Amino acid sequence: MRYTNPIVKGFYPDPSVCFANGKYYMVCSSFQYFPGVPLFESGDLVNWTQIGHVLTRKTQVMLEKIESSGGVFAPTIRHNNGRFYMVTTNNTTGQNFYVCTDDIYGEWSEPIYVDQGGIDPSLYFEDGRAYFMSNGCDDYGVTGIAQCEIDIGTGKKLCKSRSVWQGNGGRFLESPHLYKINNTYYIMAAEGGTEYGHMITYARSSSVFGPFENYPHNPVLTNRNKAPYFIQGIGHGDLIRDKNGEWHILSLGFRQQGDWMPYHQLGREVFLTPVSFDSDGWFRAGNDGTTEESYEIAGDFIQEEKKRYTFLNTDWNKDWCFLRHPYMENYTFSEDKLILHGSDITLDEADSPTFIGLRQRDFTLELSFDIRSDCKEAGITFYMTEDEHFDLALRKDQEGYAAVLKLNIGGVRHTQTAIPVAGNTARLLVRSTPLEYHFFLKDGGSETLLGTGRSKYLSSEVAGGFTGVVMALYAVGNRSAEFENFLCTYQ
């Protein structure tokens, strides 16, 4: 059967995958958003359903007032002896920790911390032993992929951390994972930085602590020299064997706005690339070491894609997200209506404004909703960071309410247009193309264009950071706003 990449669209970076009980499970980074670490399930590696989040309680992760792209980095999910483990870094506090559960659909434990620095931690289990690795500095002052054995019940180190591999020479070595395949240990990592030079490299050894021999043809997977090419940034992968015995790499990558438009605002997404082993035990990825848009693989599946998002067909607890730890008293949910209670916290602050959003999943969309507001300001934001977001809202002033468009770029906060409305209700509409967002006030059959924002100003290349655009309903001011008839449709 044939599938098309990306297999999960939108801001779901740093995928990690494991297999248990006949299903595949995947986690992704969440940074400053809460709940933390989206959790997905699949029966075929192509169609993924979000079944929840791993970090659902304030006690599990510190997110208070962290900057954009701080917080939860690069999780790894593993299954051992009937128990699931998710290990990650809080890059703001500098702590590596893991949580566990025996019920993948239930709650996860409180965090267990490991006294080893670095980022992008991973776990490997063998013969009743647990090994912890991360990219950083070992106990002897050597940089690279550091590894130690730990007591999995307590996180206590059972030996000193040792640097077991220094990579293939690329910058920003990260994302280490260890596997044992046919009595050989393989260590796979990312190098080059998670931008246009991103790549996956690997090495192998006969021992869990090395020494590791580099794959002679590294990188095994990269799109860094594909130009013009729609898919870029391929890297940070996890190796998985499917039910048919075939191997694959789940990796992050991103779609740039066009062949000659090197900007991306959707964030880093999830891509699937076939892997094949040679007779000498080395493996290759893709057709020529790159990730393509489409592949034919074994399996009986039909790739499905959701195109319409409403209040009725989304789950508030799974599909939607908050900025940092939310003040839940500011949110009132019902099946077909959302009431937001505003606060004095604005979108320009590294805090938790009244804000609930969906990740933008494709470049071309139409989004509309009805709003009735008593707030100082309420509407929708296409949000990348505190300094880069486009806001379409109803705003109250001394004369009454007006529909406003605000373009916030690099800390410059500009009100593009303000059009008075009758009363405190309006229907607001956004249309986007790969290059632009167009913002409208809708009245019956007529539409009034408030203005246009260039997509590149919400891109990682301009705004920086590691996230992607989140389309969020928000409210500012100590009153309430009601949202109804929400509809987002992708082409």
XYZ file of C-alpha atoms in Angstrom:
491
model
C 0.000 0.000 0.000
C 1.115 3.570 -0.660
C 1.332 6.373 1.893
C 2.178 10.076 1.684
C 4.467 12.054 4.007
C 4.168 13.652 6.457
C 2.173 10.996 8.270
C 1.392 13.415 11.133
C 1.051 17.049 10.077
C 1.744 20.178 12.077
C 3.886 20.927 15.109
C 4.666 17.415 16.409
C 8.486 17.308 16.486
C 11.044 14.782 17.737
C 8.977 11.602 17.278
C 9.866 8.470 19.228
C 8.114 5.132 18.780
C 7.783 1.728 20.409
C 5.715 -1.432 19.810
C 3.603 -3.169 22.466
C 0.507 -5.348 22.610
C 0.067 -5.341 18.833
C 0.125 -1.525 18.524
C 2.664 1.221 17.878
C 2.938 4.150 20.289
C 4.536 7.510 19.565
C 5.395 10.611 21.581
C 6.492 14.088 20.438
C 7.983 17.201 22.007
C 5.664 19.861 23.428
C 8.034 22.612 24.708
C 6.027 25.331 26.561
C 2.605 23.857 25.746
C 0.429 21.886 28.167
C -0.549 19.106 28.550
C 2.936 17.894 27.729
C 4.161 15.204 25.328
C 1.335 14.246 22.933
C 0.784 10.467 22.854
C -0.372 8.622 19.717
C -1.414 5.062 18.833
C -1.323 3.288 15.465
C -1.991 -0.134 14.040
C 0.010 0.360 10.835
C 2.653 3.128 11.385
C 0.808 5.345 8.888
C -2.490 6.314 10.543
C -2.033 7.777 14.028
C -4.691 8.625 16.612
C -3.879 10.839 19.566
C -4.941 8.992 22.710
C -3.820 11.590 25.231
C -0.740 13.199 26.733
C 1.956 11.904 29.037
C 2.465 14.967 31.267
C -1.003 15.967 32.434
C -0.321 17.302 35.939
C 1.473 20.395 37.131
C 3.579 18.273 39.480
C 5.105 16.395 36.543
C 6.719 19.337 34.744
C 7.701 22.934 35.512
C 6.451 25.349 32.841
C 5.883 28.572 34.787
C 6.886 31.661 32.784
C 9.345 29.837 30.541
C 10.206 31.421 27.214
C 8.886 30.039 23.933
C 10.731 26.862 22.887
C 11.758 26.188 26.474
C 10.343 23.327 28.497
C 9.910 19.758 27.274
C 12.466 18.584 24.708
C 12.793 15.362 22.713
C 10.985 12.547 24.542
C 11.705 8.840 24.055
C 9.075 6.147 24.635
C 10.007 2.552 25.460
C 8.163 -0.559 26.659
C 9.703 -3.144 28.989
C 8.161 -5.978 31.031
C 4.632 -4.656 30.563
C 5.481 -1.070 31.517
C 5.773 2.036 29.349
C 8.473 4.623 30.015
C 8.750 8.161 28.648
C 12.064 9.916 29.244
C 12.700 13.561 28.394
C 14.501 16.797 29.256
C 13.062 19.940 30.747
C 15.505 22.204 28.973
C 14.530 25.184 31.125
C 15.448 23.506 34.410
C 18.198 21.338 32.895
C 16.734 18.124 34.356
C 16.455 14.716 32.719
C 13.596 12.595 34.023
C 11.248 9.779 33.139
C 7.704 8.766 33.998
C 6.047 5.385 33.606
C 2.670 3.673 33.401
C 1.247 0.162 33.138
C -1.858 1.553 31.416
C -1.099 3.437 28.208
C -4.583 4.984 28.330
C -4.264 6.089 31.953
C -2.211 8.427 34.086
C 1.579 8.405 34.202
C 3.732 8.471 37.331
C 5.417 11.374 39.009
C 8.868 12.100 37.513
C 11.983 10.122 38.408
C 15.139 12.175 37.893
C 18.493 10.924 36.613
C 21.700 12.637 37.685
C 23.134 12.896 34.186
C 23.179 16.095 32.186
C 22.776 16.710 28.497
C 19.645 16.614 26.375
C 17.519 14.163 24.378
C 17.680 11.228 26.815
C 16.854 7.663 25.869
C 16.444 4.311 27.628
C 17.611 0.852 26.594
C 16.645 -2.382 28.382
C 18.452 -5.725 28.264
C 18.610 -8.793 30.547
C 16.944 -7.011 33.464
C 19.217 -3.996 33.180
C 18.351 -0.429 32.211
C 20.717 1.938 30.424
C 20.297 5.703 30.226
C 21.928 7.845 27.550
C 21.878 11.504 26.605
C 23.924 13.935 24.572
C 26.287 15.951 26.750
C 29.323 15.461 28.911
C 30.202 12.274 30.804
C 31.632 11.927 34.322
C 35.170 12.155 32.933
C 34.642 15.436 31.085
C 34.322 13.871 27.632
C 31.554 15.192 25.385
C 29.383 13.063 23.135
C 26.703 10.468 23.790
C 27.028 9.669 27.498
C 25.644 6.404 28.905
C 25.281 4.780 32.296
C 23.362 1.930 33.869
C 20.576 2.998 36.231
C 18.205 1.478 38.751
C 14.964 1.867 36.796
C 12.927 2.002 39.990
C 14.758 4.993 41.449
C 16.801 6.571 38.644
C 19.983 6.086 40.662
C 23.142 5.644 38.612
C 24.796 2.240 39.037
C 28.008 3.260 37.283
C 29.736 6.384 36.078
C 28.532 7.942 32.837
C 30.827 7.234 29.913
C 30.918 8.894 26.513
C 30.366 5.995 24.105
C 30.186 7.823 20.745
C 31.119 11.259 19.423
C 29.045 11.042 16.271
C 30.140 11.390 12.681
C 31.573 14.897 12.921
C 28.447 17.004 12.383
C 27.475 19.855 14.670
C 24.840 19.561 17.411
C 24.964 15.821 18.054
C 21.598 14.873 19.573
C 18.733 12.369 19.656
C 20.668 9.199 20.597
C 18.845 5.849 20.568
C 20.322 2.385 21.154
C 19.046 -0.860 19.601
C 20.161 -4.477 19.532
C 19.505 -6.198 16.203
C 20.916 -9.663 15.390
C 23.329 -9.480 18.348
C 24.738 -6.150 17.168
C 24.254 -2.840 18.999
C 23.328 0.140 16.844
C 23.442 3.714 18.090
C 21.518 6.217 15.943
C 21.545 9.977 16.396
C 20.968 13.304 14.654
C 23.592 15.831 13.621
C 23.778 19.093 11.716
C 21.162 21.026 13.689
C 17.409 20.689 13.326
C 17.256 22.992 10.289
C 18.304 22.584 6.656
C 21.512 20.697 7.524
C 19.757 18.073 9.635
C 20.764 14.431 9.160
C 20.606 10.994 10.776
C 23.833 9.097 11.401
C 24.622 5.811 13.125
C 27.310 3.406 14.261
C 27.480 -0.180 15.517
C 29.310 -2.284 18.104
C 29.436 -5.751 19.629
C 29.185 -4.198 23.125
C 26.578 -1.998 24.768
C 29.334 0.462 25.821
C 31.169 0.348 22.501
C 33.530 1.137 20.905
C 31.189 2.030 18.042
C 32.174 1.908 14.364
C 30.642 4.605 12.144
C 28.516 3.604 9.167
C 30.858 4.160 6.186
C 28.218 6.028 4.193
C 26.896 8.396 6.873
C 24.569 10.203 6.920
C 22.133 7.364 6.445
C 19.227 9.793 5.953
C 19.128 13.507 5.106
C 17.416 15.932 2.738
C 20.023 18.636 3.221
C 21.217 18.667 -0.403
C 17.783 18.396 -1.996
C 17.085 21.723 -3.682
C 14.589 22.733 -4.765
C 12.749 20.289 -2.548
C 9.536 20.527 -0.580
C 10.653 18.309 2.339
C 13.601 19.564 4.374
C 15.134 19.170 7.842
C 14.851 15.363 8.007
C 16.496 14.086 11.200
C 15.958 13.104 14.825
C 14.682 9.625 14.067
C 13.709 6.427 15.859
C 14.049 2.957 14.328
C 11.076 0.565 14.418
C 10.296 -2.879 12.997
C 6.762 -3.394 11.714
C 4.487 -6.421 11.971
C 5.667 -7.656 8.575
C 9.301 -7.723 9.683
C 10.233 -4.579 7.733
C 12.179 -1.692 9.279
C 11.403 2.016 9.185
C 12.674 5.308 10.574
C 10.151 7.692 12.092
C 11.744 11.142 11.934
C 10.964 14.802 12.061
C 11.091 16.995 8.996
C 9.363 20.085 7.703
C 7.633 21.294 4.578
C 8.857 24.608 3.298
C 6.368 27.048 1.783
C 7.456 26.320 -1.781
C 10.352 25.040 -3.834
C 12.076 28.408 -3.756
C 10.590 29.702 -0.492
C 12.859 28.458 2.327
C 10.482 29.244 5.181
C 8.282 26.961 7.261
C 5.691 27.928 9.870
C 3.890 24.617 10.461
C 6.654 23.322 12.694
C 8.524 20.048 12.450
C 6.263 17.172 11.485
C 6.420 13.355 11.482
C 7.776 11.495 8.442
C 8.122 7.761 7.763
C 10.985 6.321 5.693
C 11.587 2.631 4.831
C 14.846 0.987 5.931
C 16.620 -2.055 4.481
C 19.511 -4.078 5.880
C 22.403 -5.217 3.722
C 24.031 -8.626 4.041
C 26.929 -7.091 5.982
C 24.583 -5.829 8.727
C 24.585 -2.136 7.788
C 21.234 -0.528 6.976
C 20.166 2.038 4.385
C 17.159 4.392 4.428
C 14.873 5.631 1.693
C 15.502 5.221 -2.009
C 18.775 7.147 -2.000
C 19.284 8.211 1.604
C 16.543 10.841 1.444
C 12.912 11.008 2.551
C 10.431 11.220 -0.311
C 6.821 12.382 -0.339
C 5.422 8.905 -0.964
C 6.379 5.242 -0.527
C 4.919 1.822 -1.239
C 5.192 -0.537 1.753
C 3.703 -3.862 2.823
C 0.455 -3.734 4.749
C -3.287 -3.535 4.385
C -4.234 0.056 5.174
C -5.792 3.172 3.690
C -4.170 6.429 4.745
C -6.780 8.711 6.252
C -6.602 12.457 6.734
C -8.906 14.724 8.682
C -9.763 17.915 6.809
C -12.461 19.539 9.006
C -12.028 20.561 12.647
C -14.938 21.757 14.797
C -15.795 21.896 18.479
C -17.961 18.832 17.930
C -15.376 16.585 16.266
C -12.373 17.471 18.427
C -11.557 16.535 21.995
C -10.757 19.393 24.378
C -8.363 17.122 26.308
C -6.459 15.700 23.340
C -6.563 17.960 20.298
C -6.341 21.335 22.047
C -3.477 22.798 24.077
C -2.733 25.626 26.484
C 0.242 27.938 26.915
C 2.146 26.708 29.979
C 0.059 25.683 32.997
C -3.440 27.069 32.434
C -5.756 28.695 34.952
C -8.590 26.249 34.366
C -11.181 28.469 36.027
C -10.888 30.673 32.924
C -12.273 27.970 30.612
C -15.851 26.715 30.317
C -16.335 23.866 27.847
C -19.450 22.450 26.291
C -20.054 20.261 23.289
C -20.554 23.066 20.791
C -19.532 26.231 22.650
C -16.454 27.617 24.363
C -16.528 30.363 26.983
C -13.246 32.055 27.806
C -12.816 34.217 30.889
C -10.095 36.742 30.213
C -7.304 37.878 32.504
C -4.737 40.671 32.511
C -2.133 38.371 30.930
C -1.585 39.090 27.235
C -0.194 37.020 24.379
C 2.992 39.090 24.500
C 4.047 37.687 27.880
C 5.889 34.483 28.779
C 3.009 33.479 31.018
C -0.332 31.688 30.713
C -2.929 33.906 29.056
C -6.442 32.610 28.476
C -5.517 30.678 25.332
C -6.556 27.328 23.874
C -5.382 26.216 20.474
C -5.044 23.684 17.707
C -1.816 23.140 15.805
C -1.958 24.402 12.228
C -1.625 21.282 10.054
C -1.447 22.591 6.485
C -0.613 25.775 4.632
C -3.980 26.323 2.939
C -7.038 26.642 5.165
C -10.227 28.529 5.936
C -11.168 29.150 9.567
C -14.272 30.913 10.874
C -16.263 31.320 14.089
C -18.878 33.478 15.797
C -17.879 35.511 18.819
C -19.767 37.463 21.449
C -17.405 39.321 23.745
C -17.555 41.447 26.871
C -13.747 41.351 27.118
C -11.225 44.037 26.465
C -10.049 41.868 23.566
C -10.928 38.355 22.353
C -10.539 36.436 19.124
C -8.078 34.162 17.391
C -4.299 34.273 17.217
C -1.975 32.539 14.807
C 0.757 32.167 17.371
C 4.438 31.325 16.986
C 6.110 33.114 19.931
C 5.427 35.957 22.342
C 6.879 38.329 19.737
C 5.496 36.761 16.560
C 1.742 36.284 16.271
C -1.116 37.565 14.117
C -4.348 38.365 16.018
C -7.875 38.838 14.675
C -10.192 39.982 17.438
C -13.032 42.069 18.800
C -11.589 44.893 20.881
C -13.446 47.230 23.206
C -12.737 50.938 23.371
C -14.641 54.024 24.510
C -16.754 54.018 21.340
C -17.776 50.352 21.564
C -16.393 47.292 19.820
C -14.291 47.023 16.693
C -12.864 44.156 14.678
C -9.089 44.556 14.744
C -6.118 42.935 13.082
C -2.816 43.055 14.953
C 0.460 41.948 13.382
C 3.195 41.290 15.915
C 6.589 40.774 14.283
C 9.920 40.744 16.094
C 8.477 42.605 19.060
C 6.931 45.312 16.838
C 3.218 45.343 17.699
C 1.142 46.983 15.003
C -2.626 47.358 14.792
C -3.259 47.018 11.069
C -6.991 47.797 10.927
C -9.919 48.569 13.236
C -13.489 48.402 11.880
C -16.372 49.265 14.246
C -19.088 46.636 14.653
C -22.651 46.891 15.879
C -22.940 45.532 19.394
C -20.420 43.043 20.705
C -20.831 40.183 18.241
C -19.131 39.303 14.990
C -18.238 36.491 12.632
C -14.489 36.365 11.982
C -12.813 34.582 9.104
C -9.236 33.676 8.164
C -7.982 32.263 4.878
C -4.400 31.223 4.394
C -2.170 30.226 1.509
C 1.414 28.995 1.852
C 2.641 32.594 1.656
C -0.048 34.703 3.362
C -2.817 34.890 5.951
C -5.892 36.954 5.002
C -8.171 38.234 7.772
C -11.856 39.132 7.307
C -14.892 40.462 9.123
C -17.937 38.638 7.771
C -21.425 40.164 7.803
C -24.079 38.034 6.146
C -22.902 37.395 2.606
C -20.319 40.177 2.589
C -16.701 40.001 3.683
C -14.485 42.915 4.646
C -10.731 42.340 4.409
C -8.957 43.715 7.464
C -5.512 42.931 6.134
C -2.882 40.380 5.234
C 0.106 38.954 7.068
C 3.092 37.288 5.394
C 3.524 33.704 6.575
C 7.295 33.964 6.647
C 7.110 36.281 9.671
C 5.669 33.380 11.675
C 8.284 30.939 10.373
C 11.111 29.326 12.294
C 13.572 31.030 9.948
C 12.355 34.468 11.097
C 10.919 33.929 14.590
C 13.428 31.268 15.640
C 12.661 28.480 18.075
C 11.481 24.909 17.677
C 7.693 25.099 17.608
C 5.094 25.793 14.910
C 1.987 27.930 14.484
C -0.814 27.237 16.944
C -4.258 28.651 16.068
C -5.679 29.671 19.421
C -8.848 31.296 20.695
C -7.970 33.815 23.399
C -9.381 36.461 25.715
C -7.815 39.432 27.538
C -9.536 41.483 30.234
C -11.580 40.463 33.236
C -14.790 39.587 31.410
C -15.961 36.697 29.202
C -16.186 35.827 25.518
C -18.290 33.106 23.879
C -17.196 31.233 20.756
C -19.535 29.179 18.574
C -19.699 27.626 15.086
C -15.955 27.091 14.955
C -14.855 25.495 11.683
C -11.357 25.019 10.287
C -11.151 23.372 6.867
C -7.973 22.379 5.044
C -7.705 21.936 1.310
